[in-house]
Structure formats: C-alpha cells, structure tokens
C-alpha cells in the first residue's frame, strides 16, 4: 500500500511540469537523446537531464544505451495498468497544443549528428 502511494506520487510529480509533459509527448514520436531534447526545448542540458531523471524514476520512461547515445523512450514494458492508461492519455492530451505539435514535428526530423556538430 505504501509502495503504491509512493509510486503514484512520483508519477504525478513527473506529470506536474510543462517541460516534462513536452518531453513525454516528443518521445512518443521516437526515442530521443539528451542533445535532441535539449535542442528542441531550448533548455540547458542539466535542466533536461533533471527532467529525464524524474521521468525515469517515475517509471514513465526508460533509457537505453545505443553506441555513444543514450536514448530515452516511453516505457512500454510496464505491467502497471495505471501507467499504461497514462501512456494512452498522453497521446491524446494536449494534442492540439501548438507547442506540443511543434515539438513533435521537430522530434520527427531531429538529427542528433547535426545537433552535436553545432554544439
């Protein structure tokens, strides 16, 4: 019971920030690395890393090492029925938001190699 309350608290904390909602909606499109998310949101790398840490700790996302990249994606392997419902809702919430639409468009065409060359 206490575990469920703590887990639920972490999920709601993760969803309580506009930038984290933007990140979740971007990585629904495709897995992204920190540099891509940083570029799209125009935030400091440390800020994006903190947001990703909160999302990962909540169980909403996972990270996977792929060569020199660490990709962040929606955690689709969770057995938790509530998290699965949240993933469904994320695809539908805010879908008409201009920021979310722009973020998703930028995520689709994001080129991490180009971003790293610029930095």
PDB file of C-alpha atoms in Angstrom:
ATOM      1  CA  UNK A   1       0.000   0.000   0.000  1.00  0.00           C
ATOM      2  CA  UNK A   2       2.746   2.456   0.926  1.00  0.00           C
ATOM      3  CA  UNK A   3       4.657   1.485  -2.243  1.00  0.00           C
ATOM      4  CA  UNK A   4       1.608   2.259  -4.400  1.00  0.00           C
ATOM      5  CA  UNK A   5       1.184   5.667  -2.768  1.00  0.00           C
ATOM      6  CA  UNK A   6       4.861   6.488  -3.302  1.00  0.00           C
ATOM      7  CA  UNK A   7       4.787   5.305  -6.927  1.00  0.00           C
ATOM      8  CA  UNK A   8       1.619   7.289  -7.619  1.00  0.00           C
ATOM      9  CA  UNK A   9       3.168  10.376  -6.035  1.00  0.00           C
ATOM     10  CA  UNK A  10       6.230  10.031  -8.281  1.00  0.00           C
ATOM     11  CA  UNK A  11       4.064   9.729 -11.387  1.00  0.00           C
ATOM     12  CA  UNK A  12       2.029  12.817 -10.533  1.00  0.00           C
ATOM     13  CA  UNK A  13       5.197  14.731  -9.702  1.00  0.00           C
ATOM     14  CA  UNK A  14       6.596  13.753 -13.093  1.00  0.00           C
ATOM     15  CA  UNK A  15       3.426  14.968 -14.820  1.00  0.00           C
ATOM     16  CA  UNK A  16       3.318  18.256 -12.892  1.00  0.00           C
ATOM     17  CA  UNK A  17       5.798  20.121 -15.113  1.00  0.00           C
ATOM     18  CA  UNK A  18       5.118  21.512 -18.583  1.00  0.00           C
ATOM     19  CA  UNK A  19       8.576  20.625 -19.895  1.00  0.00           C
ATOM     20  CA  UNK A  20       8.222  17.028 -18.732  1.00  0.00           C
ATOM     21  CA  UNK A  21       4.858  16.804 -20.493  1.00  0.00           C
ATOM     22  CA  UNK A  22       6.533  18.164 -23.620  1.00  0.00           C
ATOM     23  CA  UNK A  23       9.325  15.568 -23.325  1.00  0.00           C
ATOM     24  CA  UNK A  24       6.836  12.729 -22.935  1.00  0.00           C
ATOM     25  CA  UNK A  25       4.916  13.871 -25.979  1.00  0.00           C
ATOM     26  CA  UNK A  26       8.131  14.112 -28.030  1.00  0.00           C
ATOM     27  CA  UNK A  27       9.394  10.657 -27.181  1.00  0.00           C
ATOM     28  CA  UNK A  28       6.035   9.188 -28.104  1.00  0.00           C
ATOM     29  CA  UNK A  29       7.145  10.050 -31.669  1.00  0.00           C
ATOM     30  CA  UNK A  30      10.529   8.345 -31.419  1.00  0.00           C
ATOM     31  CA  UNK A  31      13.293   7.685 -28.889  1.00  0.00           C
ATOM     32  CA  UNK A  32      15.458  10.768 -28.420  1.00  0.00           C
ATOM     33  CA  UNK A  33      18.813  11.507 -26.807  1.00  0.00           C
ATOM     34  CA  UNK A  34      19.506  14.348 -24.385  1.00  0.00           C
ATOM     35  CA  UNK A  35      21.039  16.575 -27.063  1.00  0.00           C
ATOM     36  CA  UNK A  36      17.938  16.278 -29.253  1.00  0.00           C
ATOM     37  CA  UNK A  37      15.583  17.054 -26.367  1.00  0.00           C
ATOM     38  CA  UNK A  38      17.800  19.952 -25.277  1.00  0.00           C
ATOM     39  CA  UNK A  39      17.800  21.335 -28.812  1.00  0.00           C
ATOM     40  CA  UNK A  40      14.032  21.073 -29.220  1.00  0.00           C
ATOM     41  CA  UNK A  41      13.171  22.554 -25.814  1.00  0.00           C
ATOM     42  CA  UNK A  42      15.994  25.118 -25.954  1.00  0.00           C
ATOM     43  CA  UNK A  43      16.947  24.368 -22.341  1.00  0.00           C
ATOM     44  CA  UNK A  44      20.253  23.682 -20.620  1.00  0.00           C
ATOM     45  CA  UNK A  45      21.470  20.097 -20.738  1.00  0.00           C
ATOM     46  CA  UNK A  46      21.490  19.924 -16.936  1.00  0.00           C
ATOM     47  CA  UNK A  47      17.836  21.001 -16.813  1.00  0.00           C
ATOM     48  CA  UNK A  48      16.806  18.398 -19.381  1.00  0.00           C
ATOM     49  CA  UNK A  49      18.815  15.730 -17.553  1.00  0.00           C
ATOM     50  CA  UNK A  50      16.997  16.538 -14.306  1.00  0.00           C
ATOM     51  CA  UNK A  51      13.615  16.292 -16.048  1.00  0.00           C
ATOM     52  CA  UNK A  52      14.617  12.949 -17.593  1.00  0.00           C
ATOM     53  CA  UNK A  53      15.732  11.656 -14.205  1.00  0.00           C
ATOM     54  CA  UNK A  54      12.347  12.481 -12.675  1.00  0.00           C
ATOM     55  CA  UNK A  55      10.508  10.829 -15.572  1.00  0.00           C
ATOM     56  CA  UNK A  56      12.716   7.721 -15.354  1.00  0.00           C
ATOM     57  CA  UNK A  57      12.291   7.475 -11.565  1.00  0.00           C
ATOM     58  CA  UNK A  58       8.517   7.585 -12.035  1.00  0.00           C
ATOM     59  CA  UNK A  59       8.663   4.627 -14.420  1.00  0.00           C
ATOM     60  CA  UNK A  60       7.196   6.575 -17.337  1.00  0.00           C
ATOM     61  CA  UNK A  61      10.357   6.380 -19.453  1.00  0.00           C
ATOM     62  CA  UNK A  62      13.416   4.187 -19.807  1.00  0.00           C
ATOM     63  CA  UNK A  63      16.870   4.869 -21.165  1.00  0.00           C
ATOM     64  CA  UNK A  64      18.833   2.558 -23.430  1.00  0.00           C
ATOM     65  CA  UNK A  65      22.475   2.804 -24.396  1.00  0.00           C
ATOM     66  CA  UNK A  66      22.975   2.598 -28.156  1.00  0.00           C
ATOM     67  CA  UNK A  67      26.621   3.119 -29.083  1.00  0.00           C
ATOM     68  CA  UNK A  68      27.616   6.582 -27.910  1.00  0.00           C
ATOM     69  CA  UNK A  69      23.983   7.623 -27.475  1.00  0.00           C
ATOM     70  CA  UNK A  70      21.588   7.133 -24.589  1.00  0.00           C
ATOM     71  CA  UNK A  71      18.075   7.014 -25.997  1.00  0.00           C
ATOM     72  CA  UNK A  72      15.033   7.867 -23.917  1.00  0.00           C
ATOM     73  CA  UNK A  73      11.713   6.292 -24.803  1.00  0.00           C
ATOM     74  CA  UNK A  74       8.295   5.667 -23.318  1.00  0.00           C
ATOM     75  CA  UNK A  75       8.373   2.659 -21.005  1.00  0.00           C
ATOM     76  CA  UNK A  76       6.040   0.317 -22.858  1.00  0.00           C
ATOM     77  CA  UNK A  77       7.037  -2.787 -20.897  1.00  0.00           C
ATOM     78  CA  UNK A  78       5.434  -1.727 -17.646  1.00  0.00           C
ATOM     79  CA  UNK A  79       2.858  -4.106 -16.221  1.00  0.00           C
ATOM     80  CA  UNK A  80       1.286  -1.327 -14.182  1.00  0.00           C
ATOM     81  CA  UNK A  81      -2.161  -0.809 -15.665  1.00  0.00           C
ATOM     82  CA  UNK A  82      -2.285   2.822 -14.491  1.00  0.00           C
ATOM     83  CA  UNK A  83       0.956   3.696 -16.281  1.00  0.00           C
ATOM     84  CA  UNK A  84      -0.387   2.041 -19.441  1.00  0.00           C
ATOM     85  CA  UNK A  85      -3.511   4.206 -19.188  1.00  0.00           C
ATOM     86  CA  UNK A  86      -1.347   7.287 -18.719  1.00  0.00           C
ATOM     87  CA  UNK A  87       0.570   6.469 -21.896  1.00  0.00           C
ATOM     88  CA  UNK A  88      -2.708   6.302 -23.793  1.00  0.00           C
ATOM     89  CA  UNK A  89      -3.832   9.609 -22.291  1.00  0.00           C
ATOM     90  CA  UNK A  90      -0.519  11.287 -23.120  1.00  0.00           C
ATOM     91  CA  UNK A  91      -1.082  10.556 -26.787  1.00  0.00           C
ATOM     92  CA  UNK A  92      -4.423  12.355 -26.591  1.00  0.00           C
ATOM     93  CA  UNK A  93      -3.909  15.113 -24.015  1.00  0.00           C
ATOM     94  CA  UNK A  94      -2.546  18.343 -25.361  1.00  0.00           C
ATOM     95  CA  UNK A  95      -2.646  17.070 -28.934  1.00  0.00           C
ATOM     96  CA  UNK A  96      -3.985  20.436 -30.084  1.00  0.00           C
ATOM     97  CA  UNK A  97      -1.323  22.437 -28.220  1.00  0.00           C
ATOM     98  CA  UNK A  98       0.820  24.458 -30.627  1.00  0.00           C
ATOM     99  CA  UNK A  99       3.922  23.776 -28.510  1.00  0.00           C
ATOM    100  CA  UNK A 100       3.276  20.025 -28.479  1.00  0.00           C
ATOM    101  CA  UNK A 101       2.604  19.950 -32.229  1.00  0.00           C
ATOM    102  CA  UNK A 102       5.811  21.904 -32.914  1.00  0.00           C
ATOM    103  CA  UNK A 103       7.841  19.714 -30.534  1.00  0.00           C
ATOM    104  CA  UNK A 104       6.602  16.532 -32.208  1.00  0.00           C
ATOM    105  CA  UNK A 105       7.380  17.900 -35.675  1.00  0.00           C
ATOM    106  CA  UNK A 106      10.893  18.861 -34.574  1.00  0.00           C
ATOM    107  CA  UNK A 107      11.366  15.467 -32.905  1.00  0.00           C
ATOM    108  CA  UNK A 108      10.405  13.619 -36.094  1.00  0.00           C
ATOM    109  CA  UNK A 109      13.101  15.374 -38.135  1.00  0.00           C
ATOM    110  CA  UNK A 110      15.688  15.709 -35.380  1.00  0.00           C
ATOM    111  CA  UNK A 111      19.200  14.718 -36.453  1.00  0.00           C
ATOM    112  CA  UNK A 112      21.436  14.091 -33.453  1.00  0.00           C
ATOM    113  CA  UNK A 113      24.584  14.054 -35.599  1.00  0.00           C
ATOM    114  CA  UNK A 114      23.826  17.549 -36.884  1.00  0.00           C
ATOM    115  CA  UNK A 115      22.963  18.810 -33.398  1.00  0.00           C
ATOM    116  CA  UNK A 116      26.258  17.505 -31.988  1.00  0.00           C
ATOM    117  CA  UNK A 117      28.229  19.178 -34.808  1.00  0.00           C
ATOM    118  CA  UNK A 118      26.652  22.531 -33.894  1.00  0.00           C
ATOM    119  CA  UNK A 119      27.406  22.233 -30.179  1.00  0.00           C
TER     120      UNK A 119
END
